[in-house]
PDB file of C-alpha atoms in Angstrom:
ATOM      1  CA  MET A   1      11.624 -11.798   6.349  1.00 71.00           C
ATOM      2  CA  THR A   2      10.444 -13.659   3.414  1.00 73.00           C
ATOM      3  CA  LEU A   3      13.492 -14.819   1.349  1.00 86.00           C
ATOM      4  CA  SER A   4      11.297 -15.402  -1.779  1.00 94.00           C
ATOM      5  CA  VAL A   5       8.622 -13.887  -2.947  1.00 97.00           C
ATOM      6  CA  THR A   6       6.244 -13.475  -5.904  1.00 98.00           C
ATOM      7  CA  ILE A   7       6.213  -9.898  -8.127  1.00 98.00           C
ATOM      8  CA  SER A   8       3.072 -10.304  -9.715  1.00 98.00           C
ATOM      9  CA  GLU A   9       2.920  -7.640 -13.418  1.00 98.00           C
ATOM     10  CA  VAL A  10      -0.358  -5.846 -13.247  1.00 97.00           C
ATOM     11  CA  GLY A  11       0.699  -3.177 -16.144  1.00 97.00           C
ATOM     12  CA  PRO A  12      -1.381  -4.904 -19.078  1.00 97.00           C
ATOM     13  CA  ARG A  13      -4.446  -4.104 -16.516  1.00 96.00           C
ATOM     14  CA  ASP A  14      -4.049  -1.958 -14.199  1.00 92.00           C
ATOM     15  CA  GLY A  15      -1.545   0.232 -16.300  1.00 93.00           C
ATOM     16  CA  LEU A  16      -2.808   0.213 -19.182  1.00 94.00           C
ATOM     17  CA  GLN A  17      -6.817   0.985 -17.979  1.00 91.00           C
ATOM     18  CA  SER A  18      -5.665   4.359 -16.740  1.00 85.00           C
ATOM     19  CA  VAL A  19      -3.844   5.277 -19.956  1.00 88.00           C
ATOM     20  CA  ASP A  20      -6.215   7.151 -22.522  1.00 87.00           C
ATOM     21  CA  ARG A  21      -5.044   5.244 -25.807  1.00 90.00           C
ATOM     22  CA  VAL A  22      -5.855   1.694 -26.492  1.00 94.00           C
ATOM     23  CA  MET A  23      -2.146  -0.525 -26.910  1.00 97.00           C
ATOM     24  CA  PRO A  24      -2.440  -2.612 -30.103  1.00 97.00           C
ATOM     25  CA  THR A  25      -3.657  -6.053 -29.050  1.00 98.00           C
ATOM     26  CA  GLU A  26      -0.045  -7.476 -30.672  1.00 98.00           C
ATOM     27  CA  ALA A  27       1.608  -4.799 -28.463  1.00 98.00           C
ATOM     28  CA  LYS A  28       0.452  -6.276 -25.584  1.00 98.00           C
ATOM     29  CA  LYS A  29       0.768  -9.902 -26.123  1.00 98.00           C
ATOM     30  CA  ALA A  30       4.647  -9.168 -26.767  1.00 98.00           C
ATOM     31  CA  TRP A  31       4.716  -7.045 -23.505  1.00 98.00           C
ATOM     32  CA  ILE A  32       3.131 -10.424 -21.799  1.00 98.00           C
ATOM     33  CA  LYS A  33       5.633 -12.957 -23.440  1.00 98.00           C
ATOM     34  CA  ALA A  34       8.767 -10.975 -23.027  1.00 98.00           C
ATOM     35  CA  GLU A  35       8.088 -10.602 -19.257  1.00 98.00           C
ATOM     36  CA  ALA A  36       7.255 -13.827 -18.889  1.00 98.00           C
ATOM     37  CA  GLU A  37      10.675 -14.662 -20.305  1.00 98.00           C
ATOM     38  CA  ALA A  38      12.444 -12.774 -17.795  1.00 98.00           C
ATOM     39  CA  GLY A  39      10.984 -14.807 -15.215  1.00 98.00           C
ATOM     40  CA  VAL A  40       7.874 -13.062 -14.890  1.00 98.00           C
ATOM     41  CA  SER A  41       5.998 -15.917 -13.150  1.00 98.00           C
ATOM     42  CA  GLU A  42       2.484 -14.139 -12.998  1.00 98.00           C
ATOM     43  CA  ILE A  43       0.619 -11.706 -15.183  1.00 98.00           C
ATOM     44  CA  GLU A  44      -2.433  -9.533 -14.590  1.00 98.00           C
ATOM     45  CA  VAL A  45      -3.385  -9.649 -18.328  1.00 98.00           C
ATOM     46  CA  GLY A  46      -6.923  -7.981 -18.430  1.00 98.00           C
ATOM     47  CA  SER A  47     -10.380  -7.257 -16.713  1.00 97.00           C
ATOM     48  CA  PHE A  48     -13.476  -8.471 -18.159  1.00 97.00           C
ATOM     49  CA  VAL A  49     -15.363  -5.590 -17.986  1.00 94.00           C
ATOM     50  CA  PRO A  50     -17.641  -3.488 -20.428  1.00 92.00           C
ATOM     51  CA  PRO A  51     -15.785  -2.643 -23.667  1.00 92.00           C
ATOM     52  CA  SER A  52     -17.926   0.673 -23.246  1.00 91.00           C
ATOM     53  CA  LEU A  53     -16.469   1.472 -20.073  1.00 89.00           C
ATOM     54  CA  LEU A  54     -12.565   0.576 -20.266  1.00 92.00           C
ATOM     55  CA  PRO A  55     -12.183  -0.050 -23.991  1.00 94.00           C
ATOM     56  CA  GLN A  56      -8.439  -0.515 -23.390  1.00 95.00           C
ATOM     57  CA  MET A  57      -9.548  -4.049 -21.831  1.00 97.00           C
ATOM     58  CA  ALA A  58     -11.843  -5.133 -24.847  1.00 97.00           C
ATOM     59  CA  ASP A  59      -9.670  -7.584 -25.843  1.00 98.00           C
ATOM     60  CA  THR A  60      -9.245  -9.788 -22.620  1.00 98.00           C
ATOM     61  CA  ALA A  61     -10.386 -12.936 -24.039  1.00 98.00           C
ATOM     62  CA  GLU A  62      -7.939 -12.698 -26.568  1.00 98.00           C
ATOM     63  CA  ILE A  63      -4.907 -12.066 -24.111  1.00 98.00           C
ATOM     64  CA  VAL A  64      -5.768 -14.346 -22.162  1.00 98.00           C
ATOM     65  CA  ALA A  65      -5.918 -17.197 -24.512  1.00 98.00           C
ATOM     66  CA  PHE A  66      -2.558 -16.082 -25.951  1.00 98.00           C
ATOM     67  CA  ALA A  67      -0.728 -15.777 -21.987  1.00 98.00           C
ATOM     68  CA  LYS A  68      -2.115 -19.269 -21.568  1.00 98.00           C
ATOM     69  CA  THR A  69       0.091 -20.540 -24.060  1.00 98.00           C
ATOM     70  CA  ILE A  70       3.114 -19.799 -22.199  1.00 98.00           C
ATOM     71  CA  GLU A  71       4.059 -22.512 -20.107  1.00 97.00           C
ATOM     72  CA  GLY A  72       4.624 -21.834 -16.472  1.00 96.00           C
ATOM     73  CA  LEU A  73       3.007 -17.998 -16.683  1.00 98.00           C
ATOM     74  CA  ASP A  74      -0.150 -17.962 -14.008  1.00 98.00           C
ATOM     75  CA  VAL A  75      -2.994 -15.493 -15.751  1.00 98.00           C
ATOM     76  CA  VAL A  76      -4.484 -13.305 -14.293  1.00 98.00           C
ATOM     77  CA  ALA A  77      -7.767 -11.300 -14.704  1.00 98.00           C
ATOM     78  CA  LEU A  78      -9.726  -8.580 -12.772  1.00 97.00           C
ATOM     79  CA  ILE A  79     -13.472  -9.387 -13.065  1.00 97.00           C
ATOM     80  CA  PRO A  80     -15.843  -6.847 -11.586  1.00 93.00           C
ATOM     81  CA  ASN A  81     -19.016  -9.132 -11.339  1.00 95.00           C
ATOM     82  CA  LEU A  82     -20.742 -12.508 -11.619  1.00 97.00           C
ATOM     83  CA  ARG A  83     -20.460 -12.073 -15.410  1.00 97.00           C
ATOM     84  CA  GLY A  84     -16.812 -10.913 -15.832  1.00 97.00           C
ATOM     85  CA  ALA A  85     -16.307 -14.573 -14.061  1.00 98.00           C
ATOM     86  CA  GLU A  86     -18.082 -16.650 -16.310  1.00 98.00           C
ATOM     87  CA  ASN A  87     -16.104 -15.099 -18.899  1.00 97.00           C
ATOM     88  CA  ALA A  88     -13.326 -15.309 -17.191  1.00 98.00           C
ATOM     89  CA  ILE A  89     -13.262 -18.935 -16.267  1.00 97.00           C
ATOM     90  CA  LYS A  90     -14.548 -19.570 -19.860  1.00 96.00           C
ATOM     91  CA  VAL A  91     -11.418 -18.398 -21.330  1.00 97.00           C
ATOM     92  CA  GLY A  92      -9.475 -20.644 -18.796  1.00 97.00           C
ATOM     93  CA  VAL A  93      -7.716 -18.302 -15.918  1.00 98.00           C
ATOM     94  CA  ASP A  94      -5.545 -19.580 -13.527  1.00 98.00           C
ATOM     95  CA  LYS A  95      -6.298 -16.638 -11.218  1.00 98.00           C
ATOM     96  CA  MET A  96      -9.113 -14.334 -11.058  1.00 98.00           C
ATOM     97  CA  SER A  97      -9.667 -10.703  -8.561  1.00 98.00           C
ATOM     98  CA  ILE A  98     -12.361  -9.274  -7.569  1.00 97.00           C
ATOM     99  CA  PRO A  99     -11.842  -5.992  -6.366  1.00 95.00           C
ATOM    100  CA  PHE A 100     -13.699  -4.905  -2.816  1.00 96.00           C
ATOM    101  CA  SER A 101     -13.518  -1.719  -1.725  1.00 96.00           C
ATOM    102  CA  MET A 102     -13.879  -0.955   2.000  1.00 97.00           C
ATOM    103  CA  SER A 103     -14.823   2.305   1.680  1.00 96.00           C
ATOM    104  CA  GLU A 104     -18.645   2.088   0.691  1.00 95.00           C
ATOM    105  CA  THR A 105     -18.888   5.180  -1.078  1.00 93.00           C
ATOM    106  CA  HIS A 106     -15.770   4.305  -3.374  1.00 91.00           C
ATOM    107  CA  SER A 107     -17.678   0.453  -3.952  1.00 93.00           C
ATOM    108  CA  VAL A 108     -20.685   2.430  -5.742  1.00 91.00           C
ATOM    109  CA  LYS A 109     -18.410   5.037  -7.859  1.00 86.00           C
ATOM    110  CA  ASN A 110     -16.369   1.599  -8.727  1.00 80.00           C
ATOM    111  CA  VAL A 111     -18.734  -0.958  -9.736  1.00 83.00           C
ATOM    112  CA  ARG A 112     -21.998   0.468  -9.072  1.00 88.00           C
ATOM    113  CA  LYS A 113     -22.615  -1.739  -5.102  1.00 93.00           C
ATOM    114  CA  ASP A 114     -22.831  -1.254  -1.788  1.00 95.00           C
ATOM    115  CA  HIS A 115     -21.239  -3.947   0.604  1.00 97.00           C
ATOM    116  CA  PRO A 116     -23.923  -5.968   1.104  1.00 97.00           C
ATOM    117  CA  ALA A 117     -24.434  -6.315  -2.638  1.00 97.00           C
ATOM    118  CA  MET A 118     -20.420  -7.049  -2.929  1.00 97.00           C
ATOM    119  CA  LEU A 119     -20.928  -9.888  -0.880  1.00 98.00           C
ATOM    120  CA  ALA A 120     -24.109 -11.279  -2.533  1.00 98.00           C
ATOM    121  CA  GLU A 121     -21.883 -10.985  -5.561  1.00 97.00           C
ATOM    122  CA  ILE A 122     -18.739 -12.927  -4.129  1.00 98.00           C
ATOM    123  CA  ARG A 123     -20.682 -15.637  -2.932  1.00 98.00           C
ATOM    124  CA  ALA A 124     -22.510 -16.000  -6.468  1.00 98.00           C
ATOM    125  CA  ILE A 125     -18.962 -15.989  -7.768  1.00 98.00           C
ATOM    126  CA  ALA A 126     -17.413 -18.636  -5.434  1.00 98.00           C
ATOM    127  CA  GLU A 127     -20.338 -20.861  -6.065  1.00 98.00           C
ATOM    128  CA  LEU A 128     -19.169 -20.761 -10.052  1.00 98.00           C
ATOM    129  CA  VAL A 129     -16.186 -21.747  -9.295  1.00 98.00           C
ATOM    130  CA  ALA A 130     -17.109 -24.677  -7.065  1.00 97.00           C
ATOM    131  CA  GLU A 131     -19.446 -26.176  -9.571  1.00 97.00           C
ATOM    132  CA  GLN A 132     -16.336 -25.748 -11.753  1.00 97.00           C
ATOM    133  CA  PRO A 133     -14.683 -29.534 -12.439  1.00 95.00           C
ATOM    134  CA  GLU A 134     -11.473 -30.118 -10.137  1.00 91.00           C
ATOM    135  CA  GLY A 135      -8.739 -29.128 -12.109  1.00 89.00           C
ATOM    136  CA  GLN A 136     -10.471 -26.335 -13.749  1.00 91.00           C
ATOM    137  CA  ARG A 137     -11.266 -24.148 -10.958  1.00 96.00           C
ATOM    138  CA  PRO A 138      -9.390 -20.373 -11.239  1.00 98.00           C
ATOM    139  CA  HIS A 139      -8.148 -19.434  -8.034  1.00 98.00           C
ATOM    140  CA  PHE A 140     -10.666 -16.871  -6.732  1.00 98.00           C
ATOM    141  CA  GLU A 141      -8.835 -13.850  -4.501  1.00 98.00           C
ATOM    142  CA  VAL A 142     -10.754 -10.568  -3.331  1.00 98.00           C
ATOM    143  CA  GLY A 143      -8.648  -7.329  -3.469  1.00 97.00           C
ATOM    144  CA  LEU A 144      -9.523  -5.416  -0.297  1.00 98.00           C
ATOM    145  CA  SER A 145      -8.988  -2.323  -2.102  1.00 96.00           C
ATOM    146  CA  THR A 146      -9.114   1.351  -0.541  1.00 96.00           C
ATOM    147  CA  ALA A 147      -8.209  -0.554   2.646  1.00 97.00           C
ATOM    148  CA  PHE A 148      -5.069   2.215   3.673  1.00 97.00           C
ATOM    149  CA  GLY A 149      -7.811   5.125   2.652  1.00 96.00           C
ATOM    150  CA  CYS A 150      -9.871   6.553  -0.200  1.00 94.00           C
ATOM    151  CA  THR A 151      -9.861   9.746  -2.014  1.00 90.00           C
ATOM    152  CA  ILE A 152     -13.653  10.066  -1.305  1.00 91.00           C
ATOM    153  CA  GLU A 153     -14.202   9.245   2.438  1.00 92.00           C
ATOM    154  CA  GLY A 154     -10.584   9.586   3.792  1.00 94.00           C
ATOM    155  CA  PRO A 155      -9.098   6.975   6.558  1.00 95.00           C
ATOM    156  CA  VAL A 156     -11.517   3.838   6.469  1.00 96.00           C
ATOM    157  CA  ALA A 157     -12.037   1.977  10.090  1.00 97.00           C
ATOM    158  CA  GLU A 158      -9.699  -0.921  10.559  1.00 97.00           C
ATOM    159  CA  ASP A 159     -12.230  -2.563  12.458  1.00 97.00           C
ATOM    160  CA  GLN A 160     -14.251  -2.463   9.290  1.00 97.00           C
ATOM    161  CA  ILE A 161     -11.757  -3.767   7.394  1.00 98.00           C
ATOM    162  CA  VAL A 162     -11.476  -6.602   9.343  1.00 98.00           C
ATOM    163  CA  ARG A 163     -15.000  -7.126   9.448  1.00 98.00           C
ATOM    164  CA  LEU A 164     -14.819  -7.246   5.757  1.00 98.00           C
ATOM    165  CA  ALA A 165     -12.224  -9.661   5.246  1.00 98.00           C
ATOM    166  CA  GLU A 166     -13.923 -12.193   7.505  1.00 98.00           C
ATOM    167  CA  ALA A 167     -16.914 -11.647   5.641  1.00 98.00           C
ATOM    168  CA  ALA A 168     -15.313 -12.199   2.513  1.00 98.00           C
ATOM    169  CA  MET A 169     -13.841 -15.576   3.574  1.00 98.00           C
ATOM    170  CA  GLU A 170     -17.053 -16.628   4.684  1.00 98.00           C
ATOM    171  CA  ALA A 171     -18.594 -16.031   1.317  1.00 98.00           C
ATOM    172  CA  GLY A 172     -16.048 -18.397  -0.186  1.00 98.00           C
ATOM    173  CA  VAL A 173     -12.687 -16.837  -1.647  1.00 98.00           C
ATOM    174  CA  ALA A 174      -9.684 -18.985  -1.388  1.00 98.00           C
ATOM    175  CA  GLU A 175      -7.950 -15.597  -0.359  1.00 98.00           C
ATOM    176  CA  CYS A 176      -7.879 -11.953   0.471  1.00 98.00           C
ATOM    177  CA  GLY A 177      -5.237  -9.022  -0.385  1.00 98.00           C
ATOM    178  CA  LEU A 178      -5.039  -5.886   0.778  1.00 98.00           C
ATOM    179  CA  SER A 179      -4.981  -2.597  -1.661  1.00 97.00           C
ATOM    180  CA  ASP A 180      -3.376   0.533  -1.465  1.00 95.00           C
ATOM    181  CA  THR A 181      -5.728   1.955  -3.983  1.00 89.00           C
ATOM    182  CA  THR A 182      -4.915   5.180  -3.529  1.00 88.00           C
ATOM    183  CA  GLY A 183      -1.309   5.561  -2.101  1.00 90.00           C
ATOM    184  CA  TYR A 184      -2.008   6.629   1.039  1.00 94.00           C
ATOM    185  CA  ALA A 185      -0.144   3.669   3.248  1.00 96.00           C
ATOM    186  CA  ASN A 186       2.746   4.461   5.383  1.00 98.00           C
ATOM    187  CA  PRO A 187       4.581   1.237   6.701  1.00 98.00           C
ATOM    188  CA  ALA A 188       3.763   1.403  10.268  1.00 98.00           C
ATOM    189  CA  GLN A 189       0.134   0.996   9.046  1.00 98.00           C
ATOM    190  CA  VAL A 190       0.927  -1.879   6.333  1.00 98.00           C
ATOM    191  CA  THR A 191       2.195  -3.617   9.521  1.00 98.00           C
ATOM    192  CA  ARG A 192      -0.680  -3.056  11.784  1.00 98.00           C
ATOM    193  CA  LEU A 193      -3.423  -4.108   9.273  1.00 98.00           C
ATOM    194  CA  VAL A 194      -1.356  -6.655   7.725  1.00 98.00           C
ATOM    195  CA  ARG A 195      -1.467  -8.075  11.252  1.00 98.00           C
ATOM    196  CA  LYS A 196      -4.836  -7.729  11.919  1.00 98.00           C
ATOM    197  CA  VAL A 197      -6.573  -9.119   8.939  1.00 98.00           C
ATOM    198  CA  LYS A 198      -3.566 -12.067   9.202  1.00 98.00           C
ATOM    199  CA  ALA A 199      -5.140 -12.236  12.946  1.00 98.00           C
ATOM    200  CA  ALA A 200      -8.957 -12.519  11.652  1.00 98.00           C
ATOM    201  CA  ILE A 201      -8.606 -14.669   8.645  1.00 98.00           C
ATOM    202  CA  GLY A 202      -5.791 -16.752   9.211  1.00 98.00           C
ATOM    203  CA  SER A 203      -2.145 -16.167   7.869  1.00 96.00           C
ATOM    204  CA  ASP A 204      -1.999 -18.533   5.089  1.00 97.00           C
ATOM    205  CA  ASN A 205      -5.545 -16.324   3.537  1.00 98.00           C
ATOM    206  CA  LEU A 206      -3.361 -12.775   3.341  1.00 98.00           C
ATOM    207  CA  ASN A 207      -0.197 -13.138   1.074  1.00 98.00           C
ATOM    208  CA  THR A 208      -0.969 -10.629  -1.544  1.00 98.00           C
ATOM    209  CA  LEU A 209      -0.512  -6.678  -1.218  1.00 98.00           C
ATOM    210  CA  HIS A 210      -1.456  -4.545  -4.028  1.00 97.00           C
ATOM    211  CA  LEU A 211       0.518  -0.800  -3.302  1.00 96.00           C
ATOM    212  CA  HIS A 212       0.819   2.187  -5.061  1.00 93.00           C
ATOM    213  CA  ASN A 213       3.888   4.804  -4.803  1.00 91.00           C
ATOM    214  CA  THR A 214       1.829   7.786  -5.297  1.00 88.00           C
ATOM    215  CA  ARG A 215       3.256   9.510  -2.253  1.00 88.00           C
ATOM    216  CA  GLY A 216       6.784   7.778  -2.444  1.00 89.00           C
ATOM    217  CA  LEU A 217       6.685   5.046   0.265  1.00 94.00           C
ATOM    218  CA  GLY A 218       5.707   1.758  -2.152  1.00 95.00           C
ATOM    219  CA  LEU A 219       8.536   0.641  -1.499  1.00 96.00           C
ATOM    220  CA  ALA A 220       8.902   1.276   2.536  1.00 98.00           C
ATOM    221  CA  ASN A 221       5.485  -0.419   2.203  1.00 98.00           C
ATOM    222  CA  VAL A 222       7.306  -3.587   0.612  1.00 98.00           C
ATOM    223  CA  ILE A 223       9.755  -3.964   3.252  1.00 98.00           C
ATOM    224  CA  ALA A 224       6.817  -3.655   6.435  1.00 98.00           C
ATOM    225  CA  GLY A 225       4.834  -6.384   4.340  1.00 98.00           C
ATOM    226  CA  LEU A 226       7.903  -8.706   4.087  1.00 97.00           C
ATOM    227  CA  GLU A 227       8.440  -8.141   7.279  1.00 97.00           C
ATOM    228  CA  GLU A 228       5.208  -9.666   7.819  1.00 97.00           C
ATOM    229  CA  GLY A 229       5.395 -12.847   6.000  1.00 97.00           C
ATOM    230  CA  ILE A 230       3.228 -11.132   3.083  1.00 98.00           C
ATOM    231  CA  THR A 231       4.751 -13.304  -0.223  1.00 97.00           C
ATOM    232  CA  THR A 232       3.267 -11.814  -3.721  1.00 98.00           C
ATOM    233  CA  PHE A 233       3.654  -8.051  -4.477  1.00 98.00           C
ATOM    234  CA  ASP A 234       1.760  -6.449  -7.304  1.00 98.00           C
ATOM    235  CA  ALA A 235       3.739  -4.176  -9.419  1.00 97.00           C
ATOM    236  CA  SER A 236       3.623  -2.600 -12.960  1.00 96.00           C
ATOM    237  CA  LEU A 237       6.105  -2.278 -15.675  1.00 96.00           C
ATOM    238  CA  GLY A 238       7.447   1.615 -15.700  1.00 93.00           C
ATOM    239  CA  GLY A 239       5.045   2.382 -13.239  1.00 91.00           C
ATOM    240  CA  LEU A 240       1.697   2.779 -15.249  1.00 91.00           C
ATOM    241  CA  GLY A 241      -1.539   2.651 -13.504  1.00 79.00           C
ATOM    242  CA  GLY A 242      -3.673   3.509 -10.847  1.00 56.00           C
ATOM    243  CA  CYS A 243      -7.674   3.865 -10.835  1.00 49.00           C
ATOM    244  CA  PRO A 244      -9.481   5.993 -13.013  1.00 45.00           C
ATOM    245  CA  PHE A 245     -12.552   5.610 -10.149  1.00 46.00           C
ATOM    246  CA  ALA A 246     -10.231   6.738  -7.014  1.00 43.00           C
ATOM    247  CA  PRO A 247      -8.792  10.415  -8.435  1.00 46.00           C
ATOM    248  CA  GLY A 248      -5.470  10.943  -7.835  1.00 46.00           C
ATOM    249  CA  ALA A 249      -4.670   7.360  -7.209  1.00 45.00           C
ATOM    250  CA  SER A 250      -2.074   7.441  -9.598  1.00 60.00           C
ATOM    251  CA  GLY A 251       1.378   5.141  -9.590  1.00 81.00           C
ATOM    252  CA  ASN A 252       1.998   1.833  -9.393  1.00 92.00           C
ATOM    253  CA  ILE A 253       5.190   0.967  -7.701  1.00 94.00           C
ATOM    254  CA  VAL A 254       7.350   0.071 -10.934  1.00 94.00           C
ATOM    255  CA  THR A 255       8.200  -3.418 -11.277  1.00 97.00           C
ATOM    256  CA  GLU A 256      11.752  -2.692 -12.097  1.00 97.00           C
ATOM    257  CA  ASP A 257      12.775  -1.267  -9.187  1.00 96.00           C
ATOM    258  CA  LEU A 258      11.440  -3.322  -7.138  1.00 97.00           C
ATOM    259  CA  VAL A 259      12.948  -6.722  -8.961  1.00 98.00           C
ATOM    260  CA  PHE A 260      16.020  -4.143  -8.141  1.00 98.00           C
ATOM    261  CA  MET A 261      15.569  -4.007  -4.583  1.00 98.00           C
ATOM    262  CA  LEU A 262      14.412  -7.227  -3.593  1.00 98.00           C
ATOM    263  CA  GLU A 263      17.233  -9.010  -5.530  1.00 97.00           C
ATOM    264  CA  ALA A 264      19.574  -6.587  -4.116  1.00 97.00           C
ATOM    265  CA  MET A 265      18.754  -7.807  -0.619  1.00 96.00           C
ATOM    266  CA  GLY A 266      18.951 -11.369  -1.374  1.00 96.00           C
ATOM    267  CA  ILE A 267      15.184 -12.116  -1.618  1.00 97.00           C
ATOM    268  CA  HIS A 268      14.472 -14.414  -4.784  1.00 97.00           C
ATOM    269  CA  THR A 269      12.155 -13.243  -7.708  1.00 98.00           C
ATOM    270  CA  GLY A 270      13.421 -15.683 -10.138  1.00 97.00           C
ATOM    271  CA  ILE A 271      13.231 -12.180 -12.586  1.00 98.00           C
ATOM    272  CA  ASP A 272      16.431 -11.612 -14.931  1.00 97.00           C
ATOM    273  CA  LEU A 273      16.228  -7.823 -14.304  1.00 97.00           C
ATOM    274  CA  GLU A 274      18.900  -7.182 -17.784  1.00 97.00           C
ATOM    275  CA  LYS A 275      15.652  -9.020 -19.762  1.00 98.00           C
ATOM    276  CA  LEU A 276      12.900  -7.147 -17.966  1.00 98.00           C
ATOM    277  CA  LEU A 277      14.442  -3.707 -18.528  1.00 98.00           C
ATOM    278  CA  LYS A 278      14.265  -4.029 -22.060  1.00 97.00           C
ATOM    279  CA  VAL A 279      10.344  -5.091 -21.891  1.00 98.00           C
ATOM    280  CA  ARG A 280      10.425  -1.304 -21.675  1.00 96.00           C
ATOM    281  CA  ASP A 281      11.307  -0.412 -25.462  1.00 97.00           C
ATOM    282  CA  ILE A 282       8.095  -2.682 -25.960  1.00 97.00           C
ATOM    283  CA  VAL A 283       5.841  -0.424 -23.683  1.00 96.00           C
ATOM    284  CA  ALA A 284       7.386   2.776 -24.629  1.00 95.00           C
ATOM    285  CA  GLY A 285       7.276   1.819 -28.703  1.00 96.00           C
ATOM    286  CA  ALA A 286       3.264   1.082 -28.073  1.00 96.00           C
ATOM    287  CA  LEU A 287       2.477   4.021 -26.097  1.00 94.00           C
ATOM    288  CA  PRO A 288       4.874   6.843 -27.606  1.00 94.00           C
ATOM    289  CA  GLY A 289       5.120  10.112 -25.200  1.00 90.00           C
ATOM    290  CA  GLU A 290       3.245   8.269 -22.558  1.00 89.00           C
ATOM    291  CA  PRO A 291       5.343   8.667 -19.165  1.00 87.00           C
ATOM    292  CA  ILE A 292       7.105   5.658 -17.717  1.00 89.00           C
ATOM    293  CA  TYR A 293       9.067   5.922 -14.394  1.00 89.00           C
ATOM    294  CA  GLY A 294      11.744   3.860 -12.953  1.00 92.00           C
ATOM    295  CA  PHE A 295      15.194   4.917 -10.631  1.00 93.00           C
ATOM    296  CA  THR A 296      16.968   1.615 -11.694  1.00 95.00           C
ATOM    297  CA  PRO A 297      15.952   1.951 -15.251  1.00 94.00           C
ATOM    298  CA  ASP A 298      17.168   5.689 -15.546  1.00 92.00           C
ATOM    299  CA  ALA A 299      20.671   5.186 -12.552  1.00 95.00           C
ATOM    300  CA  GLY A 300      21.200   1.783 -14.620  1.00 95.00           C
ATOM    301  CA  LEU A 301      22.603  -1.504 -12.559  1.00 95.00           C
ATOM    302  CA  PRO A 302      25.405  -0.820 -10.311  1.00 96.00           C
ATOM    303  CA  LEU A 303      28.869  -2.660 -10.321  1.00 95.00           C
ATOM    304  CA  GLY A 304      29.245  -6.267  -9.602  1.00 94.00           C
ATOM    305  CA  PHE A 305      25.291  -6.480  -9.087  1.00 94.00           C
ATOM    306  CA  GLU A 306      24.143 -10.356  -8.947  1.00 92.00           C
ATOM    307  CA  ARG A 307      21.143 -11.707  -8.885  1.00 93.00           C
ATOM    308  CA  ALA A 308      19.830 -13.523  -5.647  1.00 94.00           C
ATOM    309  CA  ALA A 309      20.619 -17.328  -5.748  1.00 90.00           C
ATOM    310  CA  ALA A 310      17.226 -19.245  -5.576  1.00 85.00           C
TER     311      ALA A 310
END
């Protein structure tokens, strides 16, 4: 089992895109700064989508510029297309991820492209990245979304996921990640699909899982991923977020609960949980009345709790 993992905080993007209100820019900056100071080393700070579609993400360029001033922080942004990639590269993101839905119906609804069009877009973005000067090329990852099932189509054939993962790698991406966009995954399915995709594209090219806790299996699915060598897990502070284009797909894994579980198991995250718990005050203050979740924040840390050794 993996003994050290990276937790990628996706709340400022995946969390806020599902909240009707727009969090003030200064509150976003305070949130990101406080999480980095708690030891979170990778944060998805926004998405380069048209503000008309997601006004919550209208300040992403400014947020990226701010986050880039934080030493030791890997700054991630989601991109929907080539134009989004151009904007992300312009402001110097460290890593960018494009959602590639394994459900073609969801892909058309989410980004208005079928699978062939998405692969063409991915190839164009990979070529754009390759054109950048060495040392200024962002890490380009494809998130294989709805990989564990779709709220529109239902089950997605695993052979199709493997085929599309191979096609994405052939198009020039650095790696693929598996995303449980809809909260359908179970541990046996996680084990099976991680093994199949790793066998097809290489173990080094699948390192990330984006899991939801919609049906209460988020942390169980993390354990399954750990046992298959996954080293990066996405999570959202307070469990904010879901996919606005997948009805009923609420509930990212709660960052605080994930950190507690891993550290209690002796798996190093580099995150100071006591500091992380205090970050909730920033989010709650900026989004009054918005539900935020977490068992660990409610119960507190157990007597004698110690962080895992590096």
